[in-house]
GROMACS .gro file of N, CA and C in nm:
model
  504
    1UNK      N    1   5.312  -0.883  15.597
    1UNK     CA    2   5.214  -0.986  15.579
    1UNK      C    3   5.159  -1.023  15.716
    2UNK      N    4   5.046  -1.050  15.753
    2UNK     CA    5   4.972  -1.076  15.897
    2UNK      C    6   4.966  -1.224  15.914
    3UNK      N    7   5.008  -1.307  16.001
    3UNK     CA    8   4.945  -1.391  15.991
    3UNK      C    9   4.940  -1.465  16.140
    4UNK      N   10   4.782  -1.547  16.168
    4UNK     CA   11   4.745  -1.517  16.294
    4UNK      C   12   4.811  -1.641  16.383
    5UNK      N   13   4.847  -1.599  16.423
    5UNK     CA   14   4.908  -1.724  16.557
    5UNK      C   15   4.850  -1.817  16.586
    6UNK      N   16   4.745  -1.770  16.665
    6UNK     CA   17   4.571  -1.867  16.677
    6UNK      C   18   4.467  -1.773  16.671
    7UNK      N   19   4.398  -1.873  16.643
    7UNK     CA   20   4.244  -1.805  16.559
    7UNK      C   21   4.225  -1.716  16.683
    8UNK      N   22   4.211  -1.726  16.842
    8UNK     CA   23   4.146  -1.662  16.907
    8UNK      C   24   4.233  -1.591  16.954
    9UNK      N   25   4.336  -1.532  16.894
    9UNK     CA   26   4.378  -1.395  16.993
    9UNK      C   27   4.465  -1.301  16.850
   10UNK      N   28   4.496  -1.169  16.851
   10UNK     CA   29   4.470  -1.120  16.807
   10UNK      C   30   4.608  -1.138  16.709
   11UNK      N   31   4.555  -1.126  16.521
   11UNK     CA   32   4.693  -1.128  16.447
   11UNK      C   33   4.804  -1.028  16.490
   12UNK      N   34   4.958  -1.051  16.471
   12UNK     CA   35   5.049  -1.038  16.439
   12UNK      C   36   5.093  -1.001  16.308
   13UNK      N   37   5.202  -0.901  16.309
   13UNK     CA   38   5.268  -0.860  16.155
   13UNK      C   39   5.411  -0.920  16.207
   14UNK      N   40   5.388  -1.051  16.084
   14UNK     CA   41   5.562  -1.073  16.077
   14UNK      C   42   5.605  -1.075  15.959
   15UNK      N   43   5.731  -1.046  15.934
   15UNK     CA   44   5.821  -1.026  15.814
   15UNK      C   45   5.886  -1.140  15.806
   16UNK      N   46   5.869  -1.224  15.862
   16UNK     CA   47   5.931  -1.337  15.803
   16UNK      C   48   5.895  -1.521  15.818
   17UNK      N   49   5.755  -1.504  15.759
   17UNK     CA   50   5.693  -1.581  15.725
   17UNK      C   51   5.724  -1.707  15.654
   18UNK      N   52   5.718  -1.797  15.684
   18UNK     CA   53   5.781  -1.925  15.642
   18UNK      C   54   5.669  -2.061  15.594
   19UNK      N   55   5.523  -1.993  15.630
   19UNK     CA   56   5.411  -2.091  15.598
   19UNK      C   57   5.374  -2.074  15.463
   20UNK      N   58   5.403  -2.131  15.361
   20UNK     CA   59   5.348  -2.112  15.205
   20UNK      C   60   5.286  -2.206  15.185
   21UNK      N   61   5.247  -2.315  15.323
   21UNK     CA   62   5.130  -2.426  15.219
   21UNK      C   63   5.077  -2.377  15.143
   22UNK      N   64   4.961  -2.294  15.169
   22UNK     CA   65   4.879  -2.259  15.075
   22UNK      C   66   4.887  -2.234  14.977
   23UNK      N   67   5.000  -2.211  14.919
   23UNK     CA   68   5.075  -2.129  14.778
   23UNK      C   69   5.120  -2.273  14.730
   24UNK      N   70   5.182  -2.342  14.790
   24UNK     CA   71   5.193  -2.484  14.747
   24UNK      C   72   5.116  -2.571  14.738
   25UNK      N   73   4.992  -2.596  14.805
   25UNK     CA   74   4.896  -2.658  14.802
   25UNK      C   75   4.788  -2.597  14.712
   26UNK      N   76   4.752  -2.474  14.681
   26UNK     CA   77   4.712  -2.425  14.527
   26UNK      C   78   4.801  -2.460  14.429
   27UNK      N   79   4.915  -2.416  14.433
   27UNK     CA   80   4.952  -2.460  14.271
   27UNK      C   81   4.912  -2.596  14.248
   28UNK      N   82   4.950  -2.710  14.342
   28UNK     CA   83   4.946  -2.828  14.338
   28UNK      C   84   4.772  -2.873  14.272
   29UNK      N   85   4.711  -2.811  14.350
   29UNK     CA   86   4.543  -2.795  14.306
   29UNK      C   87   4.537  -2.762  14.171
   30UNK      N   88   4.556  -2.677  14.108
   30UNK     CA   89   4.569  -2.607  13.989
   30UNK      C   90   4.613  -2.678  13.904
   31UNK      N   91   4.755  -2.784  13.951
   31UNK     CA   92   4.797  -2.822  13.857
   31UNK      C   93   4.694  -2.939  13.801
   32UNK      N   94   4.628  -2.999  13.910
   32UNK     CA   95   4.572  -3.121  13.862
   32UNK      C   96   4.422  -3.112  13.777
   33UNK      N   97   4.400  -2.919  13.801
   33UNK     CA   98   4.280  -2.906  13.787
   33UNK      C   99   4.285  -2.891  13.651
   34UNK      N  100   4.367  -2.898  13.574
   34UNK     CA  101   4.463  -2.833  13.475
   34UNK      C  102   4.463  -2.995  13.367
   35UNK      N  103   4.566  -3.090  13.480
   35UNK     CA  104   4.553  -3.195  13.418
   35UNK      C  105   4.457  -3.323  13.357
   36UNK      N  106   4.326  -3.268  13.484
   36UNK     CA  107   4.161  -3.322  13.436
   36UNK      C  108   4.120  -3.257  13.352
   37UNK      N  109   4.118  -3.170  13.333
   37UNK     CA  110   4.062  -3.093  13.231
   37UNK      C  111   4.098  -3.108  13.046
   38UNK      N  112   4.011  -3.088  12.986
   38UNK     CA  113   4.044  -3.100  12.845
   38UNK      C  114   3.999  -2.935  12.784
   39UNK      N  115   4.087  -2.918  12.692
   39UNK     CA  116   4.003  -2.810  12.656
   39UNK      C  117   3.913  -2.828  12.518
   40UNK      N  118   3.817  -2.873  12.535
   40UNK     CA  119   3.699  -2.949  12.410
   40UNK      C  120   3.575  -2.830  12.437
   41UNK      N  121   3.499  -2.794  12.352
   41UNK     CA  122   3.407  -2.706  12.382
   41UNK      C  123   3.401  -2.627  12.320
   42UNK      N  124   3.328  -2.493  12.283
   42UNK     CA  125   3.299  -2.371  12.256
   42UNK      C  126   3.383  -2.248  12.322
   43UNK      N  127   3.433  -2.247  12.417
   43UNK     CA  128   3.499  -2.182  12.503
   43UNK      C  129   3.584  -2.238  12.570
   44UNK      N  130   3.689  -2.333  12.552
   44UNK     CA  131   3.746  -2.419  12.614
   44UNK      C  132   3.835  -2.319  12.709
   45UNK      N  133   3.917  -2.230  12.670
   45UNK     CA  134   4.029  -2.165  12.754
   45UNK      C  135   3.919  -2.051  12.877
   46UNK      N  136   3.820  -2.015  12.845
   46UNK     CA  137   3.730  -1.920  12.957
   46UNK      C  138   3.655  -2.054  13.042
   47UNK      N  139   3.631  -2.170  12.983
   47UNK     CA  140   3.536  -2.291  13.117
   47UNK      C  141   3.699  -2.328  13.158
   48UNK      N  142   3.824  -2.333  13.131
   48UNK     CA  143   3.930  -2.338  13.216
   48UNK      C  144   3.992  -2.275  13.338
   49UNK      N  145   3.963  -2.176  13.292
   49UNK     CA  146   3.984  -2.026  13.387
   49UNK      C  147   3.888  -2.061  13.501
   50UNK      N  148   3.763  -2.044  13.462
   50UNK     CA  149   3.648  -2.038  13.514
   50UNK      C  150   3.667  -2.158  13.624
   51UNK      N  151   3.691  -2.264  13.594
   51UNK     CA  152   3.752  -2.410  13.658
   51UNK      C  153   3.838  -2.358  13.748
   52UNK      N  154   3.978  -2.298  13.683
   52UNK     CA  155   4.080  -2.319  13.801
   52UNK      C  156   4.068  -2.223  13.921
   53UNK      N  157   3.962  -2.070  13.923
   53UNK     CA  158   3.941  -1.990  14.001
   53UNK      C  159   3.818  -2.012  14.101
   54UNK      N  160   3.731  -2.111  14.041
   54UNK     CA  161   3.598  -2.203  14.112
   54UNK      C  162   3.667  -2.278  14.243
   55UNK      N  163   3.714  -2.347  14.151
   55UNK     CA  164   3.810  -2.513  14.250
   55UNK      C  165   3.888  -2.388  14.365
   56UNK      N  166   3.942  -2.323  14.308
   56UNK     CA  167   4.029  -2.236  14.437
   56UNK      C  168   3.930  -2.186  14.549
   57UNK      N  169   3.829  -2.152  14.462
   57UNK     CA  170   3.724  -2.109  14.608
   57UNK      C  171   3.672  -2.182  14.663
   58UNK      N  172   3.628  -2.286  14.657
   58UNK     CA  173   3.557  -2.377  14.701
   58UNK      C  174   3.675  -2.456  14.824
   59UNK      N  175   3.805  -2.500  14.736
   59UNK     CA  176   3.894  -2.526  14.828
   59UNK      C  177   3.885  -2.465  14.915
   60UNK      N  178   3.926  -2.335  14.931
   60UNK     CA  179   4.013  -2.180  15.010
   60UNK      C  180   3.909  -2.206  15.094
   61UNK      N  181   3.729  -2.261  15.064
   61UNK     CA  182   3.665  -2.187  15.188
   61UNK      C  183   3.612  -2.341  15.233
   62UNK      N  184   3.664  -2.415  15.196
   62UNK     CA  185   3.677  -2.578  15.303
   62UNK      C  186   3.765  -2.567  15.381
   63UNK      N  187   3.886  -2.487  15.316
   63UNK     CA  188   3.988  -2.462  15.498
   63UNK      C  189   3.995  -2.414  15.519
   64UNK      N  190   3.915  -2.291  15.535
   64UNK     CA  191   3.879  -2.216  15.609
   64UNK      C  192   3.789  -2.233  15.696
   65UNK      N  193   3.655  -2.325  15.652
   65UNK     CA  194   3.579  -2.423  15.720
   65UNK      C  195   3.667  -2.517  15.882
   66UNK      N  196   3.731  -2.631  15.770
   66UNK     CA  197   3.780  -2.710  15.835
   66UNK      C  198   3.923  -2.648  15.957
   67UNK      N  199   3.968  -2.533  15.934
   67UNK     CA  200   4.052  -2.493  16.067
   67UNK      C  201   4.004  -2.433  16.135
   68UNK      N  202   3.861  -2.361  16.134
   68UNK     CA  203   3.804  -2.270  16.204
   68UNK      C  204   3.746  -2.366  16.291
   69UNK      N  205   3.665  -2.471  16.253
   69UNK     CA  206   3.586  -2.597  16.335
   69UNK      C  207   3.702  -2.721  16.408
   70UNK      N  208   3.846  -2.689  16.317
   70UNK     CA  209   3.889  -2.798  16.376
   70UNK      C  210   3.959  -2.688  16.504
   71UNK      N  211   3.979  -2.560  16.531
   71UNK     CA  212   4.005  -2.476  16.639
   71UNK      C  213   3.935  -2.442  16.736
   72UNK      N  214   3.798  -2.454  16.734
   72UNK     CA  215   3.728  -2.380  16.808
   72UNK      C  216   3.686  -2.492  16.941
   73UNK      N  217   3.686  -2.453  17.033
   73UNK     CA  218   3.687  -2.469  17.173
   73UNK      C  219   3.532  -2.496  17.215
   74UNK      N  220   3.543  -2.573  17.352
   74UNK     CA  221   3.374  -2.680  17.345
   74UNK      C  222   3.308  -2.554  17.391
   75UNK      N  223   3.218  -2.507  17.406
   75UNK     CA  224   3.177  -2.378  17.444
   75UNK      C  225   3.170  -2.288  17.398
   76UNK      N  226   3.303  -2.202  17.313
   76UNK     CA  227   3.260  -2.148  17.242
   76UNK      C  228   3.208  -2.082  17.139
   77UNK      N  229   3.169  -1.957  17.126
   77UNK     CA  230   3.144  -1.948  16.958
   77UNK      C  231   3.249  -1.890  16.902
   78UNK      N  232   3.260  -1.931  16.785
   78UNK     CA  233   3.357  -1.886  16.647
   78UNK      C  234   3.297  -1.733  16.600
   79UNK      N  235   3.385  -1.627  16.589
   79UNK     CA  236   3.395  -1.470  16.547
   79UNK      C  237   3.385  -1.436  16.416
   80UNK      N  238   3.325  -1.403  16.406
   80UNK     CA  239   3.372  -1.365  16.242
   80UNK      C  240   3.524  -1.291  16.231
   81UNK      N  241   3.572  -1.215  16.307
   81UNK     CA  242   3.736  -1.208  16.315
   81UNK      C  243   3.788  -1.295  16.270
   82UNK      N  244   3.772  -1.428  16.355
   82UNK     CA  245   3.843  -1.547  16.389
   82UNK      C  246   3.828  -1.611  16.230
   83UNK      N  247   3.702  -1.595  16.152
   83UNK     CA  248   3.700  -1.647  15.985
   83UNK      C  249   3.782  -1.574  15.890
   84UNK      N  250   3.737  -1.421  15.937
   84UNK     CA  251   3.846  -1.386  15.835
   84UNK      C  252   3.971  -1.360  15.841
   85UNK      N  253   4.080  -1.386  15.943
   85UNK     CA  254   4.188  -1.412  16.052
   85UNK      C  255   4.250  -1.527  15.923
   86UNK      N  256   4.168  -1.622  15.938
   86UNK     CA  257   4.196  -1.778  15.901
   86UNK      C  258   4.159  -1.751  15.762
   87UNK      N  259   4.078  -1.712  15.671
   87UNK     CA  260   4.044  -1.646  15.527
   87UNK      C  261   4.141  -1.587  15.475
   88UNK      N  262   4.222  -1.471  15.555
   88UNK     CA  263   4.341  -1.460  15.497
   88UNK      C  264   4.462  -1.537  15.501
   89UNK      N  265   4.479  -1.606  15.573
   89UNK     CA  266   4.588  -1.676  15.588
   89UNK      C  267   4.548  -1.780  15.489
   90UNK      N  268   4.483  -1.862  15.486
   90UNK     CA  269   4.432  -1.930  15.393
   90UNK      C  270   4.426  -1.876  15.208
   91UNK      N  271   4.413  -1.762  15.205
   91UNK     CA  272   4.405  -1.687  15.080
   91UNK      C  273   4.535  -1.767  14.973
   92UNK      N  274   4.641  -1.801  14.987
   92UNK     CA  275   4.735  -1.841  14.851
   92UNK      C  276   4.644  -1.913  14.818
   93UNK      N  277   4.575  -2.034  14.890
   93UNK     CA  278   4.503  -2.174  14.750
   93UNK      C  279   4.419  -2.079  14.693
   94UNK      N  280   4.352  -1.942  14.660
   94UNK     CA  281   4.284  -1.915  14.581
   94UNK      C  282   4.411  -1.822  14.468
   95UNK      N  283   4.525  -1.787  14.507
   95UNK     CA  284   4.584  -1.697  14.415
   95UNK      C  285   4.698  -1.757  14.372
   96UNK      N  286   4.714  -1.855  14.415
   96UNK     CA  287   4.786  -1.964  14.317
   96UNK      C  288   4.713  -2.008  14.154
   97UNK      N  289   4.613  -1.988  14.176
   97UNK     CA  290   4.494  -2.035  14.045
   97UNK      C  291   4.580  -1.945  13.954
   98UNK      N  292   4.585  -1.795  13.985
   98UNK     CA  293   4.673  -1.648  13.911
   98UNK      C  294   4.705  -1.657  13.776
   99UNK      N  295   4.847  -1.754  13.826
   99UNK     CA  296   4.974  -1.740  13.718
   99UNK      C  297   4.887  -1.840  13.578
  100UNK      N  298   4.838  -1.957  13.663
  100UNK     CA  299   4.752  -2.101  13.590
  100UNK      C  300   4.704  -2.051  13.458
  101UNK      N  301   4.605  -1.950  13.490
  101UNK     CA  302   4.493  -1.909  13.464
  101UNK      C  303   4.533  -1.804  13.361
  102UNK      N  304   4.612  -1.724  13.408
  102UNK     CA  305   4.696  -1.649  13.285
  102UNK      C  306   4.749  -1.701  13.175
  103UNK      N  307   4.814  -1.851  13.251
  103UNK     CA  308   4.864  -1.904  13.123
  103UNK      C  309   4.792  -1.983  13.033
  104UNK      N  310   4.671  -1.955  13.066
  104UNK     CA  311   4.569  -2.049  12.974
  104UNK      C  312   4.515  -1.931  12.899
  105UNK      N  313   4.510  -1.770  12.936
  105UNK     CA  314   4.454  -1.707  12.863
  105UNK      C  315   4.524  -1.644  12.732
  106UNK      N  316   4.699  -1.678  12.803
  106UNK     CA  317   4.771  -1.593  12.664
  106UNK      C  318   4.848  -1.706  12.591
  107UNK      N  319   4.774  -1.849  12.629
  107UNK     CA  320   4.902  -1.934  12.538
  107UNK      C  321   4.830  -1.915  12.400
  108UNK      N  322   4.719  -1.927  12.346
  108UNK     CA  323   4.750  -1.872  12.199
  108UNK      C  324   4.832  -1.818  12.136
  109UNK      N  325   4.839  -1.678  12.166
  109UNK     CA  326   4.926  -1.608  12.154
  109UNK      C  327   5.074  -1.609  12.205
  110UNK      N  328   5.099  -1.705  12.237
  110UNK     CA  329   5.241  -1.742  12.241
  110UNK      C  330   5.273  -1.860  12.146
  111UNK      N  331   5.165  -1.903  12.090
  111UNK     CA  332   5.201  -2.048  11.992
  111UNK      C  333   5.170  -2.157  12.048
  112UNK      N  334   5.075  -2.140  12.174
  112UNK     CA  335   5.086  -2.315  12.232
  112UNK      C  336   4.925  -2.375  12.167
  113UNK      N  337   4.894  -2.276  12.132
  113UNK     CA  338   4.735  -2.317  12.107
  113UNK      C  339   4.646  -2.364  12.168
  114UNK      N  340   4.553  -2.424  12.129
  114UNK     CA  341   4.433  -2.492  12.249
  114UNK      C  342   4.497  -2.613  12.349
  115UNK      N  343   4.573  -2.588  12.360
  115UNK     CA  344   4.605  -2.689  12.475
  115UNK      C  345   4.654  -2.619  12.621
  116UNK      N  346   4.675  -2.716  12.707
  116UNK     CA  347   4.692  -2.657  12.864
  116UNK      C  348   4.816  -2.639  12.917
  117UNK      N  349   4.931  -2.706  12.815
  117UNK     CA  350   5.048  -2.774  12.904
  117UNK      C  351   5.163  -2.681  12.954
  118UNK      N  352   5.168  -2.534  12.900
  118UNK     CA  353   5.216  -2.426  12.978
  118UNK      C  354   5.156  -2.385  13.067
  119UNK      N  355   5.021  -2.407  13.139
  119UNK     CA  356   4.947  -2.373  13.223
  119UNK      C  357   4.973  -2.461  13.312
  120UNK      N  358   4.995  -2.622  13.292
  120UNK     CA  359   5.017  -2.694  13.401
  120UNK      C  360   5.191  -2.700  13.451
  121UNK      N  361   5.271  -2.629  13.367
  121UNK     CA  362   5.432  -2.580  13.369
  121UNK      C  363   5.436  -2.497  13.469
  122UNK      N  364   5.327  -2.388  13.456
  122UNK     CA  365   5.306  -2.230  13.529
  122UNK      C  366   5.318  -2.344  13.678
  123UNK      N  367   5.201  -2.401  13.684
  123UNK     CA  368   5.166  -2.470  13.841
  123UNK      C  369   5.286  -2.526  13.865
  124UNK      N  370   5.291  -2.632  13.835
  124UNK     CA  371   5.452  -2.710  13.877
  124UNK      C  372   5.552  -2.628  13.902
  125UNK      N  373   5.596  -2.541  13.835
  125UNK     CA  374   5.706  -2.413  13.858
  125UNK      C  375   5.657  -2.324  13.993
  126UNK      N  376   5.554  -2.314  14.018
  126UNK     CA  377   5.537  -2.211  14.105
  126UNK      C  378   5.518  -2.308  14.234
  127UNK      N  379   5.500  -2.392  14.199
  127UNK     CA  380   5.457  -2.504  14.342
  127UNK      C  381   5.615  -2.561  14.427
  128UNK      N  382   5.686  -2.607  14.304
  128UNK     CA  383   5.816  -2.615  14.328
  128UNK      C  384   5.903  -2.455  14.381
  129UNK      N  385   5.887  -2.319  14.324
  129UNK     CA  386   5.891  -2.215  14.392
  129UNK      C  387   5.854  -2.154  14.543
  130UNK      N  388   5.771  -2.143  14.564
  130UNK     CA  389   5.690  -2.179  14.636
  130UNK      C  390   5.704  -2.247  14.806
  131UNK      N  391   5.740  -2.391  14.763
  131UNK     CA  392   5.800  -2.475  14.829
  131UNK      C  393   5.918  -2.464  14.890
  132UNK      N  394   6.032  -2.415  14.769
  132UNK     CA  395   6.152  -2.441  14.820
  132UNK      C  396   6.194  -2.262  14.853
  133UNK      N  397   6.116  -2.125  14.857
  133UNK     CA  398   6.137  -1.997  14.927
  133UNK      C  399   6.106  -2.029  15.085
  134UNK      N  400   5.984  -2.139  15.100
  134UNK     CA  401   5.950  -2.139  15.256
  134UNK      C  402   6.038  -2.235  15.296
  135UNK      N  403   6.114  -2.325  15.230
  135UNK     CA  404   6.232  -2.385  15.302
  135UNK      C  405   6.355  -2.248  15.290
  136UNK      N  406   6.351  -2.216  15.233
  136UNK     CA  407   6.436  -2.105  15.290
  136UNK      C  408   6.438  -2.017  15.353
  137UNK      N  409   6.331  -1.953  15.360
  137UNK     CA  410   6.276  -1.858  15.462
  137UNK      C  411   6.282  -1.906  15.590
  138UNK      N  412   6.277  -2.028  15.611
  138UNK     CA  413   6.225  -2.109  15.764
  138UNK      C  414   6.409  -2.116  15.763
  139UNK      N  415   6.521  -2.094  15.718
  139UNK     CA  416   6.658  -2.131  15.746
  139UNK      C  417   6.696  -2.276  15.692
  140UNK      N  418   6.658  -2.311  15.632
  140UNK     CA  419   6.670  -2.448  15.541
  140UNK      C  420   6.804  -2.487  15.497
  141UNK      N  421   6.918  -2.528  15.516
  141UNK     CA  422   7.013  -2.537  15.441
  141UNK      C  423   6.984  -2.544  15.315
  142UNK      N  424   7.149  -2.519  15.218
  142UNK     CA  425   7.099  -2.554  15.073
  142UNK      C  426   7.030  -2.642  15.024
  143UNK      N  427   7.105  -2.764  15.115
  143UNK     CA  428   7.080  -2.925  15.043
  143UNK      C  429   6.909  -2.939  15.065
  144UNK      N  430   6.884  -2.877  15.167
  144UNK     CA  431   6.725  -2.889  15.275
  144UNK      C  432   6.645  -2.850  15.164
  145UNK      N  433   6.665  -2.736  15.121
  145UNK     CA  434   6.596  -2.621  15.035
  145UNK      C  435   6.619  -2.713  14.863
  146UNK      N  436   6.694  -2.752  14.844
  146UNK     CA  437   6.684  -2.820  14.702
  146UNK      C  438   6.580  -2.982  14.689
  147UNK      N  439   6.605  -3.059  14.809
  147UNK     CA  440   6.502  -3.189  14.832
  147UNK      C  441   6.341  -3.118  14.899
  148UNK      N  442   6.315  -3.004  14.929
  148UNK     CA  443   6.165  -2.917  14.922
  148UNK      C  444   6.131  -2.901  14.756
  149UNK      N  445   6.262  -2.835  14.693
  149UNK     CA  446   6.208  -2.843  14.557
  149UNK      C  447   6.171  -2.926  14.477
  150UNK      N  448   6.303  -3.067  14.496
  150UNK     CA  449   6.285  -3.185  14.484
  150UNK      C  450   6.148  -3.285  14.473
  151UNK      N  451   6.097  -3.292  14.591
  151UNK     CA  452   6.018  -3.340  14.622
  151UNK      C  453   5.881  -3.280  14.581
  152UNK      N  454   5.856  -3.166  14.544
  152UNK     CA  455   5.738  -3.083  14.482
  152UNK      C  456   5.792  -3.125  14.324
  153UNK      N  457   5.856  -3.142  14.281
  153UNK     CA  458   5.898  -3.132  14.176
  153UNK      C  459   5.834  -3.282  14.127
  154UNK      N  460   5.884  -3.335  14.187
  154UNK     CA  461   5.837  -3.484  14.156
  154UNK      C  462   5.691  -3.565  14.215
  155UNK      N  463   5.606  -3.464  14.300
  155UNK     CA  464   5.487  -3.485  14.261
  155UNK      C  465   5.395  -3.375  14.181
  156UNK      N  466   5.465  -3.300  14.122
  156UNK     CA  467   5.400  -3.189  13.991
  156UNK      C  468   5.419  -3.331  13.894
  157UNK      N  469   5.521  -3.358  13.871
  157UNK     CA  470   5.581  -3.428  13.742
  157UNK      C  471   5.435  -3.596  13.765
  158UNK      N  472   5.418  -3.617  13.847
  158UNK     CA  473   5.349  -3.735  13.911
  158UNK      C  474   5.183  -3.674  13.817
  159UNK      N  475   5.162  -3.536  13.821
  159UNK     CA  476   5.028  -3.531  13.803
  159UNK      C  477   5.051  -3.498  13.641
  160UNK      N  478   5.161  -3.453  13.582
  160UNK     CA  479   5.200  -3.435  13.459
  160UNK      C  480   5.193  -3.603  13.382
  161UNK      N  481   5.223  -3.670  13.443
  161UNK     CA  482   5.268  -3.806  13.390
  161UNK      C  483   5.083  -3.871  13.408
  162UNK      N  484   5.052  -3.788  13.478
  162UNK     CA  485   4.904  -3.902  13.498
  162UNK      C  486   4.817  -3.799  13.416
  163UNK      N  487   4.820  -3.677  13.323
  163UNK     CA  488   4.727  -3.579  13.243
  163UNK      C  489   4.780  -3.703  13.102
  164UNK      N  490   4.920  -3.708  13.105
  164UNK     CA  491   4.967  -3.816  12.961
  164UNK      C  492   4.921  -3.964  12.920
  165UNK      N  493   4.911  -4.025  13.044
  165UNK     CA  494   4.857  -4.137  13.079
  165UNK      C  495   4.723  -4.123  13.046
  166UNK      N  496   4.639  -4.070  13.099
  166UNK     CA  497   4.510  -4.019  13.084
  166UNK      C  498   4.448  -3.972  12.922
  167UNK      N  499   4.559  -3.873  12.862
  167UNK     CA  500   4.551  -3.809  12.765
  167UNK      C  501   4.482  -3.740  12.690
  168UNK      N  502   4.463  -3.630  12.829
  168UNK     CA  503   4.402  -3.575  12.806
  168UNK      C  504   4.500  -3.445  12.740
   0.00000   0.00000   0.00000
């Protein structure tokens, strides 16, 4: 996996990568995009999809925006290297949408019917995943690595409790 040190000098291949915001901060996206959402409509499960892979891009290329501008130096100019450097690294908030998005296309067919709430399970599970591999990867003790899960866990459950509240 590549991922760049700083925008202005040249990526690195390391094997042992420990940055999964992005994978956590998509699911987390997903999940809520998940929990606004209703599925009412003509096509409710394809304007879902369509939703949770939109929101990912639009995110993915605001921070990609916002680290490229919040990096770049008084003088000079920004590379197109240097965007797509930061584009890939940035890439999980768009492939976190993935698992979401799948699970909105085959819950019919599993029995959940027109509703979302294995799709917003998929997010929470993978966000809490996610979370607590890069506390481990980074050397996390157990206890370290279970309050990462912990704590994702209980703001998935935060956006679960506010789709019920909401009711949608």
């Amino acid at each position: 996996m590549t991922v760049p040190d700083r925008p202005d000098r040249p990526e690195t291949v390391r094997s042992d990568r420990t940055d999964y915001a992005g994978a956590v901060y998509g699911s987390m996206l997903a999940a809520s995009v998940i929990a606004a959402s209703s599925l009412g409509g003509s096509h409710p499960r394809l304007s879902l999809i369509l939703l949770l892979v939109i929101t990912g891009l639009v995110f993915w290329a605001a921070h990609v925006y916002a680290h490229v501008a919040g990096q770049r130096e008084a003088g000079r100019q920004v590379t197109w290297r240097q965007v797509r450097e930061v584009g890939r690294h940035e890439w999980p908030i768009v492939e976190a949408a993935a698992l979401p998005a799948l699970a909105v296309l085959i819950s019919p067919w599993l029995g959940t019917g027109e509703n979302a709430w294995l799709a917003l399970g998929v997010a929470v599970a993978q966000q809490v995943g996610w979370a607590s591999l890069g506390a481990r990867r980074a050397g996390a003790v157990p206890r370290q690595v279970l309050a990462e899960g912990a704590v994702n866990l209980l703001l998935g459950l935060v956006i679960v409790a506010a789709k019920v509240a909401v009711g949608h």
